[in-house]
Amino acid sequence: SCGDSQGNVYTQDADVPNGTGTAGVRTVVFSATMTTALGAGDTVSVSFPTVAAKGVSVDEFAGLAPSPGLDRSALATGTSTTPSSGFTAATSQTSELLLGAIGAETESTQPLVAGPSYTALVLGSSGSAGAPGSNVTIVPEFRVVAATGSFAAGATLQVPRPWAVALVTYRAAAAPGATVTPTPTATSPSTATGTPGASATPTITPTITPSPTPTASPGALVIDSFHCFTVKASKGAAKFA
């Protein structure tokens, strides 16, 4: 589950597991409409069952339709160097945000490369200690489209690893066909540490880097990747990205 200190309500938009619980990776996507903005000192909390490794990325987007803004999704799992969500059903409007979440059972020193036409956001990883199979890495990526269609998200791994990919699409608040201008920014990730073998509820304090006033057209999507964190417990029954 996911929540924040301002009481914004988060919904689970995708959940795709690949593994037996003690091996593999599970990718989960949550979203929330920020009815109350987060500022310095606010926190975002993610609660897990007892897990072996966790990697989390938090990203912010402006210009989307209010909840429920989710339109389409595609989920897939596998073991290879080319994780892919497969194609969604046709989107319902022209102007949409595509958000790919690529989770893999691998360490941070074996990064995933974002797929064609996608821009990578700040990755989250449980780290690089131990074998690749003892870690998970999550790489979110986005794409803004201005035409309806069926879309897929993917990435490239250095070596074959188990993966779980989710692609979710969100409707823009702008009228279909409006000009969409993404303006990505990012800050460095921070790190939190869970209690080994225990159910972990990591809490992060966003370090928000103010973005310049966007020059996009009214209603256009604005991309602002503002925070990422990783957390790891040394024992557990599952892995999350």
JSON list of C-alpha atoms in Angstrom, two decimals:
[
{"chain": "A", "resi": 1, "resn": "SER", "atom": "CA", "xyz": [0.00, 0.00, 0.00]},
{"chain": "A", "resi": 2, "resn": "CYS", "atom": "CA", "xyz": [1.03, 3.61, -0.45]},
{"chain": "A", "resi": 3, "resn": "GLY", "atom": "CA", "xyz": [0.14, 6.91, 1.22]},
{"chain": "A", "resi": 4, "resn": "ASP", "atom": "CA", "xyz": [1.48, 10.31, 2.18]},
{"chain": "A", "resi": 5, "resn": "SER", "atom": "CA", "xyz": [1.39, 12.74, 5.09]},
{"chain": "A", "resi": 6, "resn": "GLN", "atom": "CA", "xyz": [-1.16, 14.99, 3.36]},
{"chain": "A", "resi": 7, "resn": "GLY", "atom": "CA", "xyz": [-3.74, 12.23, 3.10]},
{"chain": "A", "resi": 8, "resn": "ASN", "atom": "CA", "xyz": [-3.83, 11.94, -0.68]},
{"chain": "A", "resi": 9, "resn": "VAL", "atom": "CA", "xyz": [-5.50, 8.68, -1.73]},
{"chain": "A", "resi": 10, "resn": "TYR", "atom": "CA", "xyz": [-3.41, 6.23, -3.78]},
{"chain": "A", "resi": 11, "resn": "THR", "atom": "CA", "xyz": [-4.80, 3.49, -6.00]},
{"chain": "A", "resi": 12, "resn": "GLN", "atom": "CA", "xyz": [-3.05, 0.37, -7.25]},
{"chain": "A", "resi": 13, "resn": "ASP", "atom": "CA", "xyz": [-3.01, 0.55, -11.04]},
{"chain": "A", "resi": 14, "resn": "ALA", "atom": "CA", "xyz": [-0.88, -2.50, -11.83]},
{"chain": "A", "resi": 15, "resn": "ASP", "atom": "CA", "xyz": [0.51, -5.56, -10.06]},
{"chain": "A", "resi": 16, "resn": "VAL", "atom": "CA", "xyz": [2.59, -8.09, -11.97]},
{"chain": "A", "resi": 17, "resn": "PRO", "atom": "CA", "xyz": [4.55, -10.84, -10.15]},
{"chain": "A", "resi": 18, "resn": "ASN", "atom": "CA", "xyz": [7.21, -13.07, -11.65]},
{"chain": "A", "resi": 19, "resn": "GLY", "atom": "CA", "xyz": [8.55, -15.69, -9.26]},
{"chain": "A", "resi": 20, "resn": "THR", "atom": "CA", "xyz": [7.79, -17.86, -6.28]},
{"chain": "A", "resi": 21, "resn": "GLY", "atom": "CA", "xyz": [7.92, -15.25, -3.52]},
{"chain": "A", "resi": 22, "resn": "THR", "atom": "CA", "xyz": [11.51, -15.93, -2.45]},
{"chain": "A", "resi": 23, "resn": "ALA", "atom": "CA", "xyz": [12.87, -15.56, -5.98]},
{"chain": "A", "resi": 24, "resn": "GLY", "atom": "CA", "xyz": [12.04, -13.34, -8.92]},
{"chain": "A", "resi": 25, "resn": "VAL", "atom": "CA", "xyz": [10.49, -9.88, -8.92]},
{"chain": "A", "resi": 26, "resn": "ARG", "atom": "CA", "xyz": [7.09, -8.24, -8.50]},
{"chain": "A", "resi": 27, "resn": "THR", "atom": "CA", "xyz": [6.30, -4.83, -10.04]},
{"chain": "A", "resi": 28, "resn": "VAL", "atom": "CA", "xyz": [3.51, -2.66, -8.60]},
{"chain": "A", "resi": 29, "resn": "VAL", "atom": "CA", "xyz": [2.32, 0.78, -9.77]},
{"chain": "A", "resi": 30, "resn": "PHE", "atom": "CA", "xyz": [0.37, 3.20, -7.57]},
{"chain": "A", "resi": 31, "resn": "SER", "atom": "CA", "xyz": [-0.99, 6.63, -8.47]},
{"chain": "A", "resi": 32, "resn": "ALA", "atom": "CA", "xyz": [-2.76, 9.50, -6.73]},
{"chain": "A", "resi": 33, "resn": "THR", "atom": "CA", "xyz": [-4.26, 12.83, -7.67]},
{"chain": "A", "resi": 34, "resn": "MET", "atom": "CA", "xyz": [-2.54, 15.44, -5.48]},
{"chain": "A", "resi": 35, "resn": "THR", "atom": "CA", "xyz": [-5.57, 17.11, -3.96]},
{"chain": "A", "resi": 36, "resn": "THR", "atom": "CA", "xyz": [-3.16, 18.50, -1.36]},
{"chain": "A", "resi": 37, "resn": "ALA", "atom": "CA", "xyz": [0.31, 19.31, -2.67]},
{"chain": "A", "resi": 38, "resn": "LEU", "atom": "CA", "xyz": [3.39, 17.82, -1.00]},
{"chain": "A", "resi": 39, "resn": "GLY", "atom": "CA", "xyz": [6.07, 20.18, 0.20]},
{"chain": "A", "resi": 40, "resn": "ALA", "atom": "CA", "xyz": [9.30, 20.11, 2.15]},
{"chain": "A", "resi": 41, "resn": "GLY", "atom": "CA", "xyz": [8.81, 18.04, 5.30]},
{"chain": "A", "resi": 42, "resn": "ASP", "atom": "CA", "xyz": [5.98, 15.94, 3.87]},
{"chain": "A", "resi": 43, "resn": "THR", "atom": "CA", "xyz": [6.45, 12.19, 3.54]},
{"chain": "A", "resi": 44, "resn": "VAL", "atom": "CA", "xyz": [5.46, 9.40, 1.18]},
{"chain": "A", "resi": 45, "resn": "SER", "atom": "CA", "xyz": [5.16, 5.96, 2.79]},
{"chain": "A", "resi": 46, "resn": "VAL", "atom": "CA", "xyz": [5.16, 2.55, 1.12]},
{"chain": "A", "resi": 47, "resn": "SER", "atom": "CA", "xyz": [4.21, -0.54, 3.13]},
{"chain": "A", "resi": 48, "resn": "PHE", "atom": "CA", "xyz": [5.45, -3.98, 2.11]},
{"chain": "A", "resi": 49, "resn": "PRO", "atom": "CA", "xyz": [4.94, -7.51, 3.36]},
{"chain": "A", "resi": 50, "resn": "THR", "atom": "CA", "xyz": [8.14, -9.11, 4.63]},
{"chain": "A", "resi": 51, "resn": "VAL", "atom": "CA", "xyz": [10.44, -8.99, 1.62]},
{"chain": "A", "resi": 52, "resn": "ALA", "atom": "CA", "xyz": [13.98, -9.81, 0.59]},
{"chain": "A", "resi": 53, "resn": "ALA", "atom": "CA", "xyz": [14.69, -6.71, -1.49]},
{"chain": "A", "resi": 54, "resn": "LYS", "atom": "CA", "xyz": [12.89, -3.56, -2.51]},
{"chain": "A", "resi": 55, "resn": "GLY", "atom": "CA", "xyz": [13.39, -0.79, -5.03]},
{"chain": "A", "resi": 56, "resn": "VAL", "atom": "CA", "xyz": [11.03, 2.20, -5.26]},
{"chain": "A", "resi": 57, "resn": "SER", "atom": "CA", "xyz": [10.81, 5.25, -7.52]},
{"chain": "A", "resi": 58, "resn": "VAL", "atom": "CA", "xyz": [8.45, 8.19, -6.95]},
{"chain": "A", "resi": 59, "resn": "ASP", "atom": "CA", "xyz": [7.65, 10.55, -9.83]},
{"chain": "A", "resi": 60, "resn": "GLU", "atom": "CA", "xyz": [5.30, 13.50, -10.32]},
{"chain": "A", "resi": 61, "resn": "PHE", "atom": "CA", "xyz": [3.33, 14.52, -13.42]},
{"chain": "A", "resi": 62, "resn": "ALA", "atom": "CA", "xyz": [1.18, 17.60, -14.02]},
{"chain": "A", "resi": 63, "resn": "GLY", "atom": "CA", "xyz": [-1.56, 18.08, -16.61]},
{"chain": "A", "resi": 64, "resn": "LEU", "atom": "CA", "xyz": [-3.27, 14.72, -16.16]},
{"chain": "A", "resi": 65, "resn": "ALA", "atom": "CA", "xyz": [-6.98, 14.15, -15.78]},
{"chain": "A", "resi": 66, "resn": "PRO", "atom": "CA", "xyz": [-7.99, 13.75, -12.12]},
{"chain": "A", "resi": 67, "resn": "SER", "atom": "CA", "xyz": [-8.49, 10.28, -10.69]},
{"chain": "A", "resi": 68, "resn": "PRO", "atom": "CA", "xyz": [-9.57, 7.96, -12.14]},
{"chain": "A", "resi": 69, "resn": "GLY", "atom": "CA", "xyz": [-7.28, 9.01, -14.99]},
{"chain": "A", "resi": 70, "resn": "LEU", "atom": "CA", "xyz": [-6.05, 5.49, -15.73]},
{"chain": "A", "resi": 71, "resn": "ASP", "atom": "CA", "xyz": [-6.96, 4.44, -19.27]},
{"chain": "A", "resi": 72, "resn": "ARG", "atom": "CA", "xyz": [-5.17, 1.28, -20.47]},
{"chain": "A", "resi": 73, "resn": "SER", "atom": "CA", "xyz": [-2.61, -1.18, -19.15]},
{"chain": "A", "resi": 74, "resn": "ALA", "atom": "CA", "xyz": [-0.47, -4.09, -20.31]},
{"chain": "A", "resi": 75, "resn": "LEU", "atom": "CA", "xyz": [1.40, -6.54, -18.08]},
{"chain": "A", "resi": 76, "resn": "ALA", "atom": "CA", "xyz": [3.98, -9.21, -18.87]},
{"chain": "A", "resi": 77, "resn": "THR", "atom": "CA", "xyz": [6.72, -11.33, -17.29]},
{"chain": "A", "resi": 78, "resn": "GLY", "atom": "CA", "xyz": [9.66, -13.29, -18.57]},
{"chain": "A", "resi": 79, "resn": "THR", "atom": "CA", "xyz": [13.38, -14.04, -18.35]},
{"chain": "A", "resi": 80, "resn": "SER", "atom": "CA", "xyz": [15.50, -12.45, -21.09]},
{"chain": "A", "resi": 81, "resn": "THR", "atom": "CA", "xyz": [17.49, -9.34, -21.99]},
{"chain": "A", "resi": 82, "resn": "THR", "atom": "CA", "xyz": [14.45, -7.65, -23.58]},
{"chain": "A", "resi": 83, "resn": "PRO", "atom": "CA", "xyz": [11.64, -7.09, -21.05]},
{"chain": "A", "resi": 84, "resn": "SER", "atom": "CA", "xyz": [8.41, -5.85, -22.65]},
{"chain": "A", "resi": 85, "resn": "SER", "atom": "CA", "xyz": [4.88, -5.19, -21.48]},
{"chain": "A", "resi": 86, "resn": "GLY", "atom": "CA", "xyz": [3.23, -6.28, -24.69]},
{"chain": "A", "resi": 87, "resn": "PHE", "atom": "CA", "xyz": [0.67, -3.99, -26.30]},
{"chain": "A", "resi": 88, "resn": "THR", "atom": "CA", "xyz": [-2.24, -2.24, -24.62]},
{"chain": "A", "resi": 89, "resn": "ALA", "atom": "CA", "xyz": [-5.71, -2.01, -26.07]},
{"chain": "A", "resi": 90, "resn": "ALA", "atom": "CA", "xyz": [-6.20, 1.14, -28.15]},
{"chain": "A", "resi": 91, "resn": "THR", "atom": "CA", "xyz": [-6.12, 4.28, -25.99]},
{"chain": "A", "resi": 92, "resn": "SER", "atom": "CA", "xyz": [-9.37, 6.21, -25.59]},
{"chain": "A", "resi": 93, "resn": "GLN", "atom": "CA", "xyz": [-8.05, 9.69, -26.42]},
{"chain": "A", "resi": 94, "resn": "THR", "atom": "CA", "xyz": [-5.19, 11.24, -28.36]},
{"chain": "A", "resi": 95, "resn": "SER", "atom": "CA", "xyz": [-3.27, 12.98, -25.58]},
{"chain": "A", "resi": 96, "resn": "GLU", "atom": "CA", "xyz": [-2.00, 10.51, -22.97]},
{"chain": "A", "resi": 97, "resn": "LEU", "atom": "CA", "xyz": [0.95, 9.76, -20.71]},
{"chain": "A", "resi": 98, "resn": "LEU", "atom": "CA", "xyz": [2.50, 6.30, -21.04]},
{"chain": "A", "resi": 99, "resn": "LEU", "atom": "CA", "xyz": [4.26, 5.15, -17.88]},
{"chain": "A", "resi": 100, "resn": "GLY", "atom": "CA", "xyz": [6.34, 1.99, -18.09]},
{"chain": "A", "resi": 101, "resn": "ALA", "atom": "CA", "xyz": [7.56, 0.27, -14.92]},
{"chain": "A", "resi": 102, "resn": "ILE", "atom": "CA", "xyz": [10.31, -2.25, -15.66]},
{"chain": "A", "resi": 103, "resn": "GLY", "atom": "CA", "xyz": [11.28, -4.36, -12.66]},
{"chain": "A", "resi": 104, "resn": "ALA", "atom": "CA", "xyz": [14.06, -6.94, -12.85]},
{"chain": "A", "resi": 105, "resn": "GLU", "atom": "CA", "xyz": [15.81, -9.31, -10.48]},
{"chain": "A", "resi": 106, "resn": "THR", "atom": "CA", "xyz": [19.20, -7.67, -10.89]},
{"chain": "A", "resi": 107, "resn": "GLU", "atom": "CA", "xyz": [21.60, -5.34, -9.12]},
{"chain": "A", "resi": 108, "resn": "SER", "atom": "CA", "xyz": [22.06, -1.63, -9.73]},
{"chain": "A", "resi": 109, "resn": "THR", "atom": "CA", "xyz": [25.39, -2.15, -11.52]},
{"chain": "A", "resi": 110, "resn": "GLN", "atom": "CA", "xyz": [23.55, -4.03, -14.27]},
{"chain": "A", "resi": 111, "resn": "PRO", "atom": "CA", "xyz": [21.18, -1.22, -15.26]},
{"chain": "A", "resi": 112, "resn": "LEU", "atom": "CA", "xyz": [18.23, -1.40, -17.59]},
{"chain": "A", "resi": 113, "resn": "VAL", "atom": "CA", "xyz": [18.25, 0.84, -20.66]},
{"chain": "A", "resi": 114, "resn": "ALA", "atom": "CA", "xyz": [14.94, 2.55, -21.45]},
{"chain": "A", "resi": 115, "resn": "GLY", "atom": "CA", "xyz": [13.07, 1.46, -24.53]},
{"chain": "A", "resi": 116, "resn": "PRO", "atom": "CA", "xyz": [12.90, 3.38, -27.83]},
{"chain": "A", "resi": 117, "resn": "SER", "atom": "CA", "xyz": [10.82, 6.60, -27.67]},
{"chain": "A", "resi": 118, "resn": "TYR", "atom": "CA", "xyz": [10.78, 6.46, -23.86]},
{"chain": "A", "resi": 119, "resn": "THR", "atom": "CA", "xyz": [12.64, 8.68, -21.37]},
{"chain": "A", "resi": 120, "resn": "ALA", "atom": "CA", "xyz": [14.02, 6.97, -18.28]},
{"chain": "A", "resi": 121, "resn": "LEU", "atom": "CA", "xyz": [13.16, 8.40, -14.86]},
{"chain": "A", "resi": 122, "resn": "VAL", "atom": "CA", "xyz": [15.24, 7.93, -11.71]},
{"chain": "A", "resi": 123, "resn": "LEU", "atom": "CA", "xyz": [15.73, 4.21, -11.01]},
{"chain": "A", "resi": 124, "resn": "GLY", "atom": "CA", "xyz": [15.29, 2.52, -7.66]},
{"chain": "A", "resi": 125, "resn": "SER", "atom": "CA", "xyz": [17.34, -0.48, -6.61]},
{"chain": "A", "resi": 126, "resn": "SER", "atom": "CA", "xyz": [17.99, -2.58, -3.52]},
{"chain": "A", "resi": 127, "resn": "GLY", "atom": "CA", "xyz": [21.70, -2.16, -4.25]},
{"chain": "A", "resi": 128, "resn": "SER", "atom": "CA", "xyz": [24.66, -4.02, -5.68]},
{"chain": "A", "resi": 129, "resn": "ALA", "atom": "CA", "xyz": [25.81, -6.19, -2.76]},
{"chain": "A", "resi": 130, "resn": "GLY", "atom": "CA", "xyz": [25.77, -9.91, -3.38]},
{"chain": "A", "resi": 131, "resn": "ALA", "atom": "CA", "xyz": [24.68, -11.76, -6.48]},
{"chain": "A", "resi": 132, "resn": "PRO", "atom": "CA", "xyz": [22.30, -10.18, -9.00]},
{"chain": "A", "resi": 133, "resn": "GLY", "atom": "CA", "xyz": [19.62, -12.64, -7.89]},
{"chain": "A", "resi": 134, "resn": "SER", "atom": "CA", "xyz": [19.60, -11.15, -4.39]},
{"chain": "A", "resi": 135, "resn": "ASN", "atom": "CA", "xyz": [18.61, -7.69, -5.64]},
{"chain": "A", "resi": 136, "resn": "VAL", "atom": "CA", "xyz": [15.84, -5.97, -7.57]},
{"chain": "A", "resi": 137, "resn": "THR", "atom": "CA", "xyz": [15.93, -2.84, -9.72]},
{"chain": "A", "resi": 138, "resn": "ILE", "atom": "CA", "xyz": [12.99, -0.76, -10.95]},
{"chain": "A", "resi": 139, "resn": "VAL", "atom": "CA", "xyz": [13.34, 1.58, -13.94]},
{"chain": "A", "resi": 140, "resn": "PRO", "atom": "CA", "xyz": [10.33, 3.79, -14.67]},
{"chain": "A", "resi": 141, "resn": "GLU", "atom": "CA", "xyz": [10.11, 5.36, -18.10]},
{"chain": "A", "resi": 142, "resn": "PHE", "atom": "CA", "xyz": [7.61, 7.67, -19.76]},
{"chain": "A", "resi": 143, "resn": "ARG", "atom": "CA", "xyz": [6.38, 8.76, -23.14]},
{"chain": "A", "resi": 144, "resn": "VAL", "atom": "CA", "xyz": [3.79, 11.37, -24.13]},
{"chain": "A", "resi": 145, "resn": "VAL", "atom": "CA", "xyz": [1.66, 10.57, -27.17]},
{"chain": "A", "resi": 146, "resn": "ALA", "atom": "CA", "xyz": [-0.64, 12.77, -29.23]},
{"chain": "A", "resi": 147, "resn": "ALA", "atom": "CA", "xyz": [-2.51, 10.09, -31.16]},
{"chain": "A", "resi": 148, "resn": "THR", "atom": "CA", "xyz": [-4.57, 7.08, -30.16]},
{"chain": "A", "resi": 149, "resn": "GLY", "atom": "CA", "xyz": [-3.07, 3.63, -30.57]},
{"chain": "A", "resi": 150, "resn": "SER", "atom": "CA", "xyz": [-1.87, 0.46, -28.93]},
{"chain": "A", "resi": 151, "resn": "PHE", "atom": "CA", "xyz": [1.43, 0.92, -27.11]},
{"chain": "A", "resi": 152, "resn": "ALA", "atom": "CA", "xyz": [4.11, -1.18, -25.42]},
{"chain": "A", "resi": 153, "resn": "ALA", "atom": "CA", "xyz": [6.94, -0.38, -23.00]},
{"chain": "A", "resi": 154, "resn": "GLY", "atom": "CA", "xyz": [10.23, -2.20, -22.77]},
{"chain": "A", "resi": 155, "resn": "ALA", "atom": "CA", "xyz": [13.90, -1.99, -21.90]},
{"chain": "A", "resi": 156, "resn": "THR", "atom": "CA", "xyz": [17.21, -3.75, -22.44]},
{"chain": "A", "resi": 157, "resn": "LEU", "atom": "CA", "xyz": [19.17, -5.74, -19.84]},
{"chain": "A", "resi": 158, "resn": "GLN", "atom": "CA", "xyz": [22.88, -6.54, -20.03]},
{"chain": "A", "resi": 159, "resn": "VAL", "atom": "CA", "xyz": [22.29, -10.24, -19.28]},
{"chain": "A", "resi": 160, "resn": "PRO", "atom": "CA", "xyz": [19.12, -12.38, -19.16]},
{"chain": "A", "resi": 161, "resn": "ARG", "atom": "CA", "xyz": [17.29, -11.85, -15.84]},
{"chain": "A", "resi": 162, "resn": "PRO", "atom": "CA", "xyz": [13.75, -12.45, -14.57]},
{"chain": "A", "resi": 163, "resn": "TRP", "atom": "CA", "xyz": [11.57, -9.38, -15.16]},
{"chain": "A", "resi": 164, "resn": "ALA", "atom": "CA", "xyz": [8.06, -8.05, -14.60]},
{"chain": "A", "resi": 165, "resn": "VAL", "atom": "CA", "xyz": [6.84, -5.11, -16.69]},
{"chain": "A", "resi": 166, "resn": "ALA", "atom": "CA", "xyz": [3.75, -2.92, -16.38]},
{"chain": "A", "resi": 167, "resn": "LEU", "atom": "CA", "xyz": [2.65, -0.24, -18.84]},
{"chain": "A", "resi": 168, "resn": "VAL", "atom": "CA", "xyz": [-0.15, 2.06, -17.67]},
{"chain": "A", "resi": 169, "resn": "THR", "atom": "CA", "xyz": [-1.57, 4.96, -19.65]},
{"chain": "A", "resi": 170, "resn": "TYR", "atom": "CA", "xyz": [-3.17, 8.06, -18.15]},
{"chain": "A", "resi": 171, "resn": "ARG", "atom": "CA", "xyz": [-5.48, 10.52, -19.88]},
{"chain": "A", "resi": 172, "resn": "ALA", "atom": "CA", "xyz": [-4.34, 14.13, -20.16]},
{"chain": "A", "resi": 173, "resn": "ALA", "atom": "CA", "xyz": [-6.63, 16.85, -18.88]},
{"chain": "A", "resi": 174, "resn": "ALA", "atom": "CA", "xyz": [-6.03, 18.77, -22.10]},
{"chain": "A", "resi": 175, "resn": "ALA", "atom": "CA", "xyz": [-8.55, 18.32, -24.88]},
{"chain": "A", "resi": 176, "resn": "PRO", "atom": "CA", "xyz": [-7.65, 15.48, -27.25]},
{"chain": "A", "resi": 177, "resn": "GLY", "atom": "CA", "xyz": [-5.17, 16.72, -29.83]},
{"chain": "A", "resi": 178, "resn": "ALA", "atom": "CA", "xyz": [-3.77, 19.51, -27.62]},
{"chain": "A", "resi": 179, "resn": "THR", "atom": "CA", "xyz": [-0.03, 20.18, -27.76]},
{"chain": "A", "resi": 180, "resn": "VAL", "atom": "CA", "xyz": [1.87, 18.30, -25.07]},
{"chain": "A", "resi": 181, "resn": "THR", "atom": "CA", "xyz": [5.32, 19.41, -23.91]},
{"chain": "A", "resi": 182, "resn": "PRO", "atom": "CA", "xyz": [7.19, 17.26, -21.35]},
{"chain": "A", "resi": 183, "resn": "THR", "atom": "CA", "xyz": [9.88, 18.97, -19.26]},
{"chain": "A", "resi": 184, "resn": "PRO", "atom": "CA", "xyz": [11.73, 16.35, -17.17]},
{"chain": "A", "resi": 185, "resn": "THR", "atom": "CA", "xyz": [13.84, 17.23, -14.15]},
{"chain": "A", "resi": 186, "resn": "ALA", "atom": "CA", "xyz": [15.32, 14.98, -11.48]},
{"chain": "A", "resi": 187, "resn": "THR", "atom": "CA", "xyz": [17.16, 14.93, -8.17]},
{"chain": "A", "resi": 188, "resn": "SER", "atom": "CA", "xyz": [19.55, 12.38, -6.71]},
{"chain": "A", "resi": 189, "resn": "PRO", "atom": "CA", "xyz": [18.03, 9.40, -4.89]},
{"chain": "A", "resi": 190, "resn": "SER", "atom": "CA", "xyz": [18.17, 9.01, -1.14]},
{"chain": "A", "resi": 191, "resn": "THR", "atom": "CA", "xyz": [18.35, 5.70, 0.71]},
{"chain": "A", "resi": 192, "resn": "ALA", "atom": "CA", "xyz": [16.39, 4.14, 3.53]},
{"chain": "A", "resi": 193, "resn": "THR", "atom": "CA", "xyz": [17.13, 0.85, 5.28]},
{"chain": "A", "resi": 194, "resn": "GLY", "atom": "CA", "xyz": [14.52, -1.66, 6.42]},
{"chain": "A", "resi": 195, "resn": "THR", "atom": "CA", "xyz": [14.68, -3.97, 9.41]},
{"chain": "A", "resi": 196, "resn": "PRO", "atom": "CA", "xyz": [16.12, -7.36, 8.32]},
{"chain": "A", "resi": 197, "resn": "GLY", "atom": "CA", "xyz": [13.49, -10.07, 8.29]},
{"chain": "A", "resi": 198, "resn": "ALA", "atom": "CA", "xyz": [10.69, -7.77, 9.39]},
{"chain": "A", "resi": 199, "resn": "SER", "atom": "CA", "xyz": [7.72, -6.26, 7.63]},
{"chain": "A", "resi": 200, "resn": "ALA", "atom": "CA", "xyz": [9.00, -2.89, 6.50]},
{"chain": "A", "resi": 201, "resn": "THR", "atom": "CA", "xyz": [7.13, 0.41, 6.20]},
{"chain": "A", "resi": 202, "resn": "PRO", "atom": "CA", "xyz": [9.72, 2.77, 4.74]},
{"chain": "A", "resi": 203, "resn": "THR", "atom": "CA", "xyz": [8.96, 6.48, 4.91]},
{"chain": "A", "resi": 204, "resn": "ILE", "atom": "CA", "xyz": [10.62, 9.08, 2.73]},
{"chain": "A", "resi": 205, "resn": "THR", "atom": "CA", "xyz": [10.79, 12.83, 2.92]},
{"chain": "A", "resi": 206, "resn": "PRO", "atom": "CA", "xyz": [10.73, 14.28, -0.59]},
{"chain": "A", "resi": 207, "resn": "THR", "atom": "CA", "xyz": [13.64, 16.55, -1.37]},
{"chain": "A", "resi": 208, "resn": "ILE", "atom": "CA", "xyz": [11.85, 18.67, -3.92]},
{"chain": "A", "resi": 209, "resn": "THR", "atom": "CA", "xyz": [13.86, 20.68, -6.38]},
{"chain": "A", "resi": 210, "resn": "PRO", "atom": "CA", "xyz": [11.61, 23.50, -7.60]},
{"chain": "A", "resi": 211, "resn": "SER", "atom": "CA", "xyz": [11.18, 23.39, -11.33]},
{"chain": "A", "resi": 212, "resn": "PRO", "atom": "CA", "xyz": [11.17, 26.49, -13.53]},
{"chain": "A", "resi": 213, "resn": "THR", "atom": "CA", "xyz": [7.72, 27.72, -14.45]},
{"chain": "A", "resi": 214, "resn": "PRO", "atom": "CA", "xyz": [6.77, 25.56, -17.43]},
{"chain": "A", "resi": 215, "resn": "THR", "atom": "CA", "xyz": [6.12, 27.27, -20.73]},
{"chain": "A", "resi": 216, "resn": "ALA", "atom": "CA", "xyz": [3.77, 24.57, -21.96]},
{"chain": "A", "resi": 217, "resn": "SER", "atom": "CA", "xyz": [0.39, 25.32, -23.43]},
{"chain": "A", "resi": 218, "resn": "PRO", "atom": "CA", "xyz": [-2.51, 25.42, -20.92]},
{"chain": "A", "resi": 219, "resn": "GLY", "atom": "CA", "xyz": [-3.45, 21.91, -19.99]},
{"chain": "A", "resi": 220, "resn": "ALA", "atom": "CA", "xyz": [-0.28, 20.34, -21.39]},
{"chain": "A", "resi": 221, "resn": "LEU", "atom": "CA", "xyz": [1.48, 17.51, -19.58]},
{"chain": "A", "resi": 222, "resn": "VAL", "atom": "CA", "xyz": [4.50, 18.55, -17.53]},
{"chain": "A", "resi": 223, "resn": "ILE", "atom": "CA", "xyz": [6.95, 15.94, -16.29]},
{"chain": "A", "resi": 224, "resn": "ASP", "atom": "CA", "xyz": [8.75, 16.55, -13.00]},
{"chain": "A", "resi": 225, "resn": "SER", "atom": "CA", "xyz": [10.67, 13.60, -11.55]},
{"chain": "A", "resi": 226, "resn": "PHE", "atom": "CA", "xyz": [11.35, 14.83, -8.04]},
{"chain": "A", "resi": 227, "resn": "HIS", "atom": "CA", "xyz": [12.42, 11.97, -5.83]},
{"chain": "A", "resi": 228, "resn": "CYS", "atom": "CA", "xyz": [13.54, 8.36, -5.65]},
{"chain": "A", "resi": 229, "resn": "PHE", "atom": "CA", "xyz": [14.58, 6.10, -2.79]},
{"chain": "A", "resi": 230, "resn": "THR", "atom": "CA", "xyz": [15.68, 2.53, -2.23]},
{"chain": "A", "resi": 231, "resn": "VAL", "atom": "CA", "xyz": [15.22, 0.29, 0.79]},
{"chain": "A", "resi": 232, "resn": "LYS", "atom": "CA", "xyz": [16.32, -3.25, 1.50]},
{"chain": "A", "resi": 233, "resn": "ALA", "atom": "CA", "xyz": [15.71, -5.86, 4.22]},
{"chain": "A", "resi": 234, "resn": "SER", "atom": "CA", "xyz": [18.14, -8.75, 4.32]},
{"chain": "A", "resi": 235, "resn": "LYS", "atom": "CA", "xyz": [15.52, -11.48, 4.81]},
{"chain": "A", "resi": 236, "resn": "GLY", "atom": "CA", "xyz": [12.02, -12.04, 3.64]},
{"chain": "A", "resi": 237, "resn": "ALA", "atom": "CA", "xyz": [9.55, -13.89, 1.48]},
{"chain": "A", "resi": 238, "resn": "ALA", "atom": "CA", "xyz": [9.29, -11.82, -1.66]},
{"chain": "A", "resi": 239, "resn": "LYS", "atom": "CA", "xyz": [10.83, -9.11, -3.78]},
{"chain": "A", "resi": 240, "resn": "PHE", "atom": "CA", "xyz": [9.20, -5.89, -4.88]},
{"chain": "A", "resi": 241, "resn": "ALA", "atom": "CA", "xyz": [10.05, -3.25, -7.46]}
]
